[in-house]
Coordinates of C-alpha atoms in Angstrom, one line a residue:
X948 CA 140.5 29.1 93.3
X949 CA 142.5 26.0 91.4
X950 CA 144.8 28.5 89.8
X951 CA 145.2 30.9 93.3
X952 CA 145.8 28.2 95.7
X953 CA 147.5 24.8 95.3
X954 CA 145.2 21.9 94.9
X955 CA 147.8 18.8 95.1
X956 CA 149.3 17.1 98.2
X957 CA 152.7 18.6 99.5
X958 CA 155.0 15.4 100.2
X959 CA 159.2 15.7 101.0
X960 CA 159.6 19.4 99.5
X961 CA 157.6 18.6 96.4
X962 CA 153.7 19.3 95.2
X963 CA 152.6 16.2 94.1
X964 CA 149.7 14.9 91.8
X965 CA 147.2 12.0 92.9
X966 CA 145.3 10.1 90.7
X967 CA 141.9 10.8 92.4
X968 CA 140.5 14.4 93.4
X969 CA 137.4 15.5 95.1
X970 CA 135.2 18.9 95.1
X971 CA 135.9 21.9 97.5
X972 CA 132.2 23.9 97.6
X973 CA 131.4 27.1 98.5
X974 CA 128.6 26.6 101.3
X975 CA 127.1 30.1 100.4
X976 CA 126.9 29.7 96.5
X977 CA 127.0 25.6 96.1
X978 CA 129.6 26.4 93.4
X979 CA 132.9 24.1 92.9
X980 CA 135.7 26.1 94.4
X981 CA 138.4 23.6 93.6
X982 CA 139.2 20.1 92.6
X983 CA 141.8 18.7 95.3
X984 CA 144.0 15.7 95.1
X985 CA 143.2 13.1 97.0
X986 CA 145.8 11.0 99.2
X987 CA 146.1 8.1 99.3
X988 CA 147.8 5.2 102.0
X989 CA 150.9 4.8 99.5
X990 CA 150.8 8.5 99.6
X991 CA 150.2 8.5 103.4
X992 CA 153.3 6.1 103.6
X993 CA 155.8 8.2 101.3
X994 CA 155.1 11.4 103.7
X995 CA 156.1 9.3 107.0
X996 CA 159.1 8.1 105.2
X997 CA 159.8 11.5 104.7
X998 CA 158.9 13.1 108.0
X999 CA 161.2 10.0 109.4
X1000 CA 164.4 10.9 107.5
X1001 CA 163.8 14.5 108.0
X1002 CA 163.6 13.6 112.0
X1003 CA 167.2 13.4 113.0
X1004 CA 168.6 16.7 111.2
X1005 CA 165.1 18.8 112.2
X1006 CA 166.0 17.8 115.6
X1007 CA 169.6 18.9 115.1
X1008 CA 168.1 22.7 114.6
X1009 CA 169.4 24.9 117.3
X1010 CA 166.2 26.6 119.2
X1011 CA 166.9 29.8 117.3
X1012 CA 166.8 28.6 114.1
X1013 CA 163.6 27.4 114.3
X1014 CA 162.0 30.3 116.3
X1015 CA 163.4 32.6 113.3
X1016 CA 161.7 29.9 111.1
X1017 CA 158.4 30.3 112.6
X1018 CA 159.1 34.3 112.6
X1019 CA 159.6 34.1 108.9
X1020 CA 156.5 31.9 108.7
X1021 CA 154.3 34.4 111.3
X1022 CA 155.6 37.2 108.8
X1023 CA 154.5 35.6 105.6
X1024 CA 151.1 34.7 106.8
X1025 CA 150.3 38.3 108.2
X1026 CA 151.5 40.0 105.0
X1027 CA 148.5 38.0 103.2
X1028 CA 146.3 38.2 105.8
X1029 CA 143.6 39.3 103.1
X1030 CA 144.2 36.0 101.1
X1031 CA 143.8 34.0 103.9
X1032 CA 140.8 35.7 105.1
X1033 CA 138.8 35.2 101.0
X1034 CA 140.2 31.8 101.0
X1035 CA 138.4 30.8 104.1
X1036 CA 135.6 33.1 104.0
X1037 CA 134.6 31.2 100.8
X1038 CA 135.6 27.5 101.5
X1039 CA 133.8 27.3 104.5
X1040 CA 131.1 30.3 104.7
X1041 CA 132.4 32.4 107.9
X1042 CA 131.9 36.2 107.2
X1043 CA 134.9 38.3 106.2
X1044 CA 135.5 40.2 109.5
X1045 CA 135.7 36.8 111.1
X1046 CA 138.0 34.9 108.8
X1047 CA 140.2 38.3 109.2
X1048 CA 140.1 37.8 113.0
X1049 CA 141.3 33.9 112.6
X1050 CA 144.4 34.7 110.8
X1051 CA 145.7 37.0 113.7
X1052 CA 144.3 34.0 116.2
X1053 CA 145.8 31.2 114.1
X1054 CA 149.3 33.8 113.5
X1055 CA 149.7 34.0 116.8
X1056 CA 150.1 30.4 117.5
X1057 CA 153.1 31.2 114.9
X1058 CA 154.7 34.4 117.0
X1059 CA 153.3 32.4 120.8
X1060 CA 155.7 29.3 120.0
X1061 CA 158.4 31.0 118.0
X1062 CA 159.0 32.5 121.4
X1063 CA 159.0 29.3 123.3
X1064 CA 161.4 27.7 120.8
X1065 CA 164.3 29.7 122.1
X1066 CA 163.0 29.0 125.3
X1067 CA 163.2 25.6 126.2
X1068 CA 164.7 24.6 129.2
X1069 CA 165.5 20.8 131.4
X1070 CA 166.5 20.9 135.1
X1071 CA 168.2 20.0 137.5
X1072 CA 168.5 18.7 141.5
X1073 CA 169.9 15.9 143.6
X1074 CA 167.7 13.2 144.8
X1075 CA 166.2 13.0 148.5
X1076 CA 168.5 11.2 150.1
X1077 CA 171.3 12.7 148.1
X1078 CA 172.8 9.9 146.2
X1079 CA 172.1 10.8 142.7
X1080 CA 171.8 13.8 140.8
X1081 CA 169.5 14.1 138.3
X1082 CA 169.5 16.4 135.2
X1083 CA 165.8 16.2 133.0
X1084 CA 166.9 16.5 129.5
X1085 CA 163.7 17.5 126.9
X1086 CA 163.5 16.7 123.2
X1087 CA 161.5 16.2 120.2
X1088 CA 159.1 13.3 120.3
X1089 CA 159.3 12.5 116.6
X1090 CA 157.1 12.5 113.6
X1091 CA 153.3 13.7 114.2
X1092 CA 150.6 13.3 112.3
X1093 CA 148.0 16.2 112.9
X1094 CA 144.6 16.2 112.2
X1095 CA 142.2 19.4 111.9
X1096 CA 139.1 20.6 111.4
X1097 CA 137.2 22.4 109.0
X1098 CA 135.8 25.6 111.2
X1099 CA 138.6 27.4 111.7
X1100 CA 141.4 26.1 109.0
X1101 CA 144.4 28.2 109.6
X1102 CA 143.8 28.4 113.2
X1103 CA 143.7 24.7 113.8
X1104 CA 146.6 24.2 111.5
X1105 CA 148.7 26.7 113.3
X1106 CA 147.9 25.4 116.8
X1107 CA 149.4 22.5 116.1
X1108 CA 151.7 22.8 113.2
X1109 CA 154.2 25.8 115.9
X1110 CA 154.0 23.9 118.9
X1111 CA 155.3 20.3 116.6
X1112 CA 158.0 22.8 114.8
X1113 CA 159.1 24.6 117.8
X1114 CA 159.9 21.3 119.6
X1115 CA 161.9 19.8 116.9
X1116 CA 159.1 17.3 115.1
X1117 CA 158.5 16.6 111.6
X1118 CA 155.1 16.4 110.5
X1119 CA 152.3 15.5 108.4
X1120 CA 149.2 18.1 108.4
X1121 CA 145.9 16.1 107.6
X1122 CA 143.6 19.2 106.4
X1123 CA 139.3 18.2 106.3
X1124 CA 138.2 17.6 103.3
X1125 CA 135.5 20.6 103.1
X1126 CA 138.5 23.2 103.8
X1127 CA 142.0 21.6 102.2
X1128 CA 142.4 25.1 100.4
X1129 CA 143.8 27.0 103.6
X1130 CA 146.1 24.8 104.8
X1131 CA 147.4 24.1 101.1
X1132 CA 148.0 27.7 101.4
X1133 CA 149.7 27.9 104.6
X1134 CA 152.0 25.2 103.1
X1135 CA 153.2 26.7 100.7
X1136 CA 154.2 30.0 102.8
X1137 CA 155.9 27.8 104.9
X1138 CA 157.6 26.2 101.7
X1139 CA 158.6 29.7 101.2
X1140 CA 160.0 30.6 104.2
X1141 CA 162.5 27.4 103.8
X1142 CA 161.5 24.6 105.8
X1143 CA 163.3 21.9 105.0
X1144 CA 162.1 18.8 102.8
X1145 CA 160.0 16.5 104.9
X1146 CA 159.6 18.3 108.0
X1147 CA 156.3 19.2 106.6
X1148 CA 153.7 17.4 104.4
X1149 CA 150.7 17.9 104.1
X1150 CA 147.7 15.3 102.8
X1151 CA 144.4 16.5 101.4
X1152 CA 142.2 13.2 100.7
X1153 CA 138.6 12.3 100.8
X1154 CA 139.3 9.2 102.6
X1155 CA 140.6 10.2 106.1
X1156 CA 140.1 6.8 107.8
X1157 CA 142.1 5.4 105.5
X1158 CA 145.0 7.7 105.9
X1159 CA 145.2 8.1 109.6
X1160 CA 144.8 4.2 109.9
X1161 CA 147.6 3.5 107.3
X1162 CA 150.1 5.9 109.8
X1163 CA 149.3 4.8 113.3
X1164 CA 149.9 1.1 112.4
X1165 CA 153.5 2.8 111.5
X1166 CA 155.7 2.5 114.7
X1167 CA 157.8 5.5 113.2
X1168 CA 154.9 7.6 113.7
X1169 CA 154.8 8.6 117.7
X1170 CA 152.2 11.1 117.6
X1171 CA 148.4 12.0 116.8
X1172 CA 147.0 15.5 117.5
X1173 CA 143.4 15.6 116.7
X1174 CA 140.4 18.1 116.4
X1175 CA 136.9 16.8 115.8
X1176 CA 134.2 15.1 117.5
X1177 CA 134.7 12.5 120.3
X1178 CA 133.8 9.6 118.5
X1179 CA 136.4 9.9 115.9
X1180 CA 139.0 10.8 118.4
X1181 CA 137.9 7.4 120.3
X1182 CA 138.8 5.6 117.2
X1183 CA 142.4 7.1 116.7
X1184 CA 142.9 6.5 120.4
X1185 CA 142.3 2.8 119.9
X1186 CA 144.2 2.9 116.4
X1187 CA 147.4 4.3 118.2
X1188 CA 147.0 1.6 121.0
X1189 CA 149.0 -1.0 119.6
X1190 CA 152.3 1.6 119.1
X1191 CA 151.8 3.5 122.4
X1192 CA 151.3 6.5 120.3
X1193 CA 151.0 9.6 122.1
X1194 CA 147.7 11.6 121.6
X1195 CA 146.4 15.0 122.3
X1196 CA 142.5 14.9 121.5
X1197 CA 140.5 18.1 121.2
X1198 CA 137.2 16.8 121.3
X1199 CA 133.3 17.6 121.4
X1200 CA 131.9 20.4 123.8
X1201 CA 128.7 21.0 125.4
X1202 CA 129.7 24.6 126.8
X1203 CA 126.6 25.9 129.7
X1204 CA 126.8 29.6 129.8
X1205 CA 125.1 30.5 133.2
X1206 CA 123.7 33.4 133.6
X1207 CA 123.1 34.2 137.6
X1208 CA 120.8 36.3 139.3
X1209 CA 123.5 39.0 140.3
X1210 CA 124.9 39.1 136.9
X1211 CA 125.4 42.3 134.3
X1212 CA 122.5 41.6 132.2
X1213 CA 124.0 43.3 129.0
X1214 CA 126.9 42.3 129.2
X1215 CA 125.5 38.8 129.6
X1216 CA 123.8 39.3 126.5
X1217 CA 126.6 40.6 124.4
X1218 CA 128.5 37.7 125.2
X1219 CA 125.7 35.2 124.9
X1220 CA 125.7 36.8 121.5
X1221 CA 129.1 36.6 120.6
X1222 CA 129.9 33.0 121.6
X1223 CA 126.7 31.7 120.6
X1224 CA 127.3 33.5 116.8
X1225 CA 130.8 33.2 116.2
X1226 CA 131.2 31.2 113.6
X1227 CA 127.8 30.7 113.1
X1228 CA 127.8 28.5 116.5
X1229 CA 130.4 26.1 114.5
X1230 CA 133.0 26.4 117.1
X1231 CA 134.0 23.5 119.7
X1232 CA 134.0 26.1 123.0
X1233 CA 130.6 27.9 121.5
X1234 CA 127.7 28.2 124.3
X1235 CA 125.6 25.2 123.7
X1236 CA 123.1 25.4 126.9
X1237 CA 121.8 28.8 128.5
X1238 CA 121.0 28.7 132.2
X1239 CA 119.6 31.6 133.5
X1240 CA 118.0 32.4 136.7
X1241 CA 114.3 33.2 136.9
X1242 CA 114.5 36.6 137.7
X1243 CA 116.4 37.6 135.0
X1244 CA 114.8 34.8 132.5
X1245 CA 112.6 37.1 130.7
X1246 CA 114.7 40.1 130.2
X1247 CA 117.2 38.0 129.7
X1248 CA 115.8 36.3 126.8
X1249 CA 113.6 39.2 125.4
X1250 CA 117.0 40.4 125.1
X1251 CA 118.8 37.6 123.0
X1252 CA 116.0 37.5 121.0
X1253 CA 116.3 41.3 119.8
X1254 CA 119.6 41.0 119.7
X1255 CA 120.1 37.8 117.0
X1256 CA 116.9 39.0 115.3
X1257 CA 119.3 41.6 114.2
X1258 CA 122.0 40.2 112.4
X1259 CA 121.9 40.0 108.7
X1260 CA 122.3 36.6 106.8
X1261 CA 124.1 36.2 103.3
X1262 CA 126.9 34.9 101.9
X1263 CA 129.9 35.9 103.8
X1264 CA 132.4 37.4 101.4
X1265 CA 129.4 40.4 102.0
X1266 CA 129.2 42.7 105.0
X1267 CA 126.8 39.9 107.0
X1268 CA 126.9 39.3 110.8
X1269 CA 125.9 35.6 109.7
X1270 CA 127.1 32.6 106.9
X1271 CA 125.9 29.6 105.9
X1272 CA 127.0 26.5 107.4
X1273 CA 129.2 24.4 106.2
X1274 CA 127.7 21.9 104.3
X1275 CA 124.2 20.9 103.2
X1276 CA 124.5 17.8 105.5
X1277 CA 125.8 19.6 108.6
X1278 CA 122.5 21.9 108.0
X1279 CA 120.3 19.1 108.1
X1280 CA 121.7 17.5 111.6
X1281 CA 121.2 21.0 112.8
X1282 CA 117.8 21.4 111.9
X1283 CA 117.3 17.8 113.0
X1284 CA 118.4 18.6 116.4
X1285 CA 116.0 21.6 116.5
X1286 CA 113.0 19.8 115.4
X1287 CA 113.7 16.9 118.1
X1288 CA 114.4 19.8 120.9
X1289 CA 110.8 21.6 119.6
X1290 CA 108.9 17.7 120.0
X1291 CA 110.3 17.8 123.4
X1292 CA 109.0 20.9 124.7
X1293 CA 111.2 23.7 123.5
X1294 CA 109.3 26.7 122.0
X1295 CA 110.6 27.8 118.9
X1296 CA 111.2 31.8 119.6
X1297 CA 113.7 33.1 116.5
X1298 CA 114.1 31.5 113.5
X1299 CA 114.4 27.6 113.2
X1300 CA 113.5 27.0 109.5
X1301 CA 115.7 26.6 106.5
X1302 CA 115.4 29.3 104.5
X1303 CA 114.7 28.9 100.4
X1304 CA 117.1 29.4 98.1
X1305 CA 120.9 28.5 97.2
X1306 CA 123.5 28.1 99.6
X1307 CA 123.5 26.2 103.4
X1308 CA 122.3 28.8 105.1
X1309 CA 120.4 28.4 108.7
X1310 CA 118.7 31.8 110.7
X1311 CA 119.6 32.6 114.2
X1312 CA 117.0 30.3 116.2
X1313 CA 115.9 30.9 120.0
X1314 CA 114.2 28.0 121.4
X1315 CA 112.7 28.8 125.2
X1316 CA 111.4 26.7 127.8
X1317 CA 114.2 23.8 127.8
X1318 CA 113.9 21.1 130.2
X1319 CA 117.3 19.9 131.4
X1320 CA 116.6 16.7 129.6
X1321 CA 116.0 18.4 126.3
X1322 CA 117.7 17.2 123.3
X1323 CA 119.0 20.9 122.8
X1324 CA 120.8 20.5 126.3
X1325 CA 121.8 17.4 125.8
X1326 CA 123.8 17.0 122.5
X1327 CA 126.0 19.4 120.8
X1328 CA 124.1 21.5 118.0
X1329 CA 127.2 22.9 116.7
X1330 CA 125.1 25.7 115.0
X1331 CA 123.7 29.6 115.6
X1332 CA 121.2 27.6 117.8
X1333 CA 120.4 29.0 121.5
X1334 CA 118.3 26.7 123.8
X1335 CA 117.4 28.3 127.2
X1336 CA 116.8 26.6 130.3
X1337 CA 115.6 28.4 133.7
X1338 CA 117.4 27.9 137.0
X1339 CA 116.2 28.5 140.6
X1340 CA 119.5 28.0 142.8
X1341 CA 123.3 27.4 142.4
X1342 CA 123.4 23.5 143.4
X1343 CA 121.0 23.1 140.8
X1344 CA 122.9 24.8 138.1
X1345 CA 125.9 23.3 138.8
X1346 CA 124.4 19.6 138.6
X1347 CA 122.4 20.4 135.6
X1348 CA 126.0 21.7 134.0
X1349 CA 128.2 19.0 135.1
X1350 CA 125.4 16.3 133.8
X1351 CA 127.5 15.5 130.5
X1352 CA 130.0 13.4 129.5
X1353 CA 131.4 16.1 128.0
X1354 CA 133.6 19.3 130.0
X1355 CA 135.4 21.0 127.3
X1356 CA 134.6 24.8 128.2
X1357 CA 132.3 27.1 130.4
X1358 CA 130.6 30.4 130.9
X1359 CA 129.7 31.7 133.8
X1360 CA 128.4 35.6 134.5
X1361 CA 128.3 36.5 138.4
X1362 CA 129.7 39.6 139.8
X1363 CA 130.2 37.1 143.1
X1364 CA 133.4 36.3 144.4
X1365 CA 132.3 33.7 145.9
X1366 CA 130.1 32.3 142.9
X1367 CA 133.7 32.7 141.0
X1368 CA 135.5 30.4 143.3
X1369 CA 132.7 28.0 143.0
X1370 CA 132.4 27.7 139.3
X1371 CA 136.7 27.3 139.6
X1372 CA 136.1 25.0 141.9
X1373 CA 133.3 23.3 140.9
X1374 CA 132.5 23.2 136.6
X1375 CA 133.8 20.6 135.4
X1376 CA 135.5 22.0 132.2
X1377 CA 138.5 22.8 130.8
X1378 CA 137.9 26.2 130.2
X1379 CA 136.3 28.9 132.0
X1380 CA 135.1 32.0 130.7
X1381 CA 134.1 34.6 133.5
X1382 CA 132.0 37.4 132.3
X1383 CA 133.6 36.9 129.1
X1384 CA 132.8 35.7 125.7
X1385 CA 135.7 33.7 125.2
X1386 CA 138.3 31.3 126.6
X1387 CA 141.1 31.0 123.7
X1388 CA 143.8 32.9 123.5
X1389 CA 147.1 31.4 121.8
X1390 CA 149.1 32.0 126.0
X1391 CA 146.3 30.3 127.5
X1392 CA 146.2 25.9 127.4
X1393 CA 142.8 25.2 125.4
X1394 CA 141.5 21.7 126.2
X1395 CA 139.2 19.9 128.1
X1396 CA 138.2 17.3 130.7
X1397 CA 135.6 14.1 130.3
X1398 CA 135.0 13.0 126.7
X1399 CA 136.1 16.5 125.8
X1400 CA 139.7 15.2 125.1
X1401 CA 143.2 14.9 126.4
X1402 CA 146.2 17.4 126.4
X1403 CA 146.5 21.2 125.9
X1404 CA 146.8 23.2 123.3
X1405 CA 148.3 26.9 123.2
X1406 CA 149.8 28.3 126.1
X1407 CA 153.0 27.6 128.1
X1408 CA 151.9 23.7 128.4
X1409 CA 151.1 23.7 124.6
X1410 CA 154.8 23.0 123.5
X1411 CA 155.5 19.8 126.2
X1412 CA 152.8 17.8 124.4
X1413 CA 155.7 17.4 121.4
X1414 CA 158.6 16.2 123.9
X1415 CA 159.7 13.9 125.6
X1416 CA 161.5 13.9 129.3
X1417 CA 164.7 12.2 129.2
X1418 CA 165.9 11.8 133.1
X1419 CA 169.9 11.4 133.3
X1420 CA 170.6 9.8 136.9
X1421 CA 174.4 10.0 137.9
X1422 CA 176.0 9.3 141.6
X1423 CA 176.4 12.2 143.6
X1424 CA 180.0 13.0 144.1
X1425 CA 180.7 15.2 147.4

């Protein structure tokens, strides 16, 4: 891996060398992948000075020019889909059918934004009582610093990185430490495809707190975009206090999928399946709480259960339904949060026991008879864990869903109209998914409500949270 991808930090056009490095693993194998530089704040520094000289000139880009930039970049990344897919499928464990289906998600970000770009419009229209006219003018907002996560590397990256280019902003990609190797890669195609010195730099480190405080005490810095959990989003929404940075926060989910009496039952099941496993349950808008009514309870679970039992576990460079997680630790806060949920009252169904032998790999686990205050219902397990809970009537449902600080996304399966409207109306999410295993889609806003974070991400909405609206009053002249 040291010799296929790069390893060093990418500052002002130029791979550059730290002093210190840290360990990339393979989750299935435990082997060293790669030793990364680490940044660190001088290095943080030199990419903001960078990212702020670039500013002025980058903004200077006509709309086209940067849409065919992120063309050429959309391009690049699809003509090595297969690299992408083995770099990811072996830094952070997902199978190889998966990793190939998050580089044409996280490519489509690229294509979605290149389109905007050319797009971009202000407005115009004369005041209410006719005195002024008024022309909204839009542009970049300046350098960003964006933060992402390990579970999906290149779709992360892209969701933020063609949104920040399309509008005009420099930037400065902060990859996580336990996947730096996919986003080094996507720099370098996008070194490739001639973006210019400074509009992109990109800071691997093992000492992220340190980074992202040494930037938003910077006043040149006007931006933080952040995926992760809530609690380190709170604390880079306090850190950008003090400069009035803007932030868009992906944060922590607690998705309910609800299953109601009228519903299909398998195709309730495929998609409990699906969003529960992709991923290995390591995804933000996974199903973290199963409702389901009593009178489909039984089927409905006999059903899950014969469903995960069947998915084969290995590492996932293999033909496997199932990887390991991502890192030993995460694997023990799983299994933590399993235990807790069995102590209080769950009944362990499928699975729930770490398995011997190398690699962080946990089964597909069923745990039945949840009560709504059940640690399993209650906190995100972020893992191929399903905890079910029974339901006797809508109002109940709809209380016991809502009864979270968090509201990032939903399922709900009905064939009512009227249940439909409600859960619109009603779920407090960001997100809904009806009948359906998923809510993402690179022309649809992905983002939540609550403690679930702030702005949008993807779809029509996804490019404003990079610009600024300039009003330009002048007196009406008849």
């Amino acid at each position: 891996m040291s010799a296929q991808f790069p390893t060093r930090l990418y500052i002002d056009g130029e791979w550059v060398s730290a002093d210190d490095t840290f360990d990339v693993i393979n989750p299935a194998t435990e082997e060293v992948l790669a030793r990364v530089h680490s940044a660190t704040p001088a290095h943080a520094l030199r990419a903001l000075d960078a990212a702020s000289r670039a500013q002025a000139d980058f903004a200077a880009w006509t709309p086209r020019q940067r849409a065919d930039l992120l063309y050429e970049i959309y391009e690049r990344v699809i003509e090595r889909a297969d690299e992408f897919a083995q770099c990811m499928s072996a830094e952070m464990g997902k199978p190889l059918d998966q990793a190939r289906s998050e580089v044409t998600y996280g490519a489509e970000f690229l294509r979605w934004h290149a389109e905007e770009a050319a797009h971009l419009r202000g407005s115009y229209f004369p005041t209410p009582e006719g005195t002024l006219d008024v022309l909204l003018h839009r542009r970049p907002i300046g350098p960003c610093l964006l933060i992402t996560p390990w579970n999906f590397p290149l779709a992360m990256a892209t969701r933020k990185l063609a949104p920040a280019l399309a509008a005009g902003c420099t930037t400065i990609l902060k990859p996580a430490s336990l996947t730096p190797l996919t986003s080094a890669l996507l720099v370098s195609i996008i070194d490739e495809a001639g973006a210019p010195a400074g509009v992109v730099n990109l800071l691997p480190s093992k000492r992220a707190a340190d980074i992202s405080s040494q930037l938003l005490a910077d006043p040149r810095l006007r931006k933080v975009s952040f995926t992760g959990s809530t609690k380190a989003g709170s604390a880079l929404i306090a850190a950008s206090a003090p400069n009035v940075q803007r932030c868009s926060m992906e944060l922590g989910g607690l998705a309910p999928f609800i299953v109601h009496a009228d519903a299909d039952l398998e195709t309730a099941i495929d998609a409990a399946v699906a969003t529960k496993m992709r991923n290995m349950g390591q995804a933000c808008n996974a199903a973290s709480r199963f409702f389901v009514h009593d009178s489909l309870l039984t089927r409905f679970t006999e059903g899950l259960i014969e469903r995960m039992s069947q998915l084969t576990m290995g590492d996932g460079r293999d033909s496997v339904d199932v990887g390991p997680l991502v890192s030993r630790q995460h694997r023990r806060s799983v299994d933590d949060l399993v235990r807790r949920g069995i102590e209080a009252g769950g009944r362990l169904a499928l699975g729930g026991k770490i398995p011997a032998g190398t690699g962080f790999f946990y089964p597909p686990t069923v745990i039945t008879h949840c009560a709504f205050d059940n640690p399993l219902m209650n906190e995100e397990v972020f893992g191929p864990v399903a905890a079910i809970a029974a339901f006797s009537d809508d109002e109940e449902v709809t209380r016991a869903a809502n009864a979270t600080s968090f509201g990032l996304a939903g399922y709900v399966h009905t064939t009512s109209p009227a249940r439909i409207r409600a859960a619109i109306e009603r779920l407090e999410v960001g997100m809904i998914g009806i009948n359906s295993a998923t809510t993402s889609n690179a022309a649809s806003p992905f983002g939540g409500v609550k403690a679930s974070g702030l702005g949008r991400e993807g779809g029509p909405s996804g490019i404003d949270e990079y610009l600024e609206t300039i009003a330009v009053a002048t007196p009406r002249v008849e």
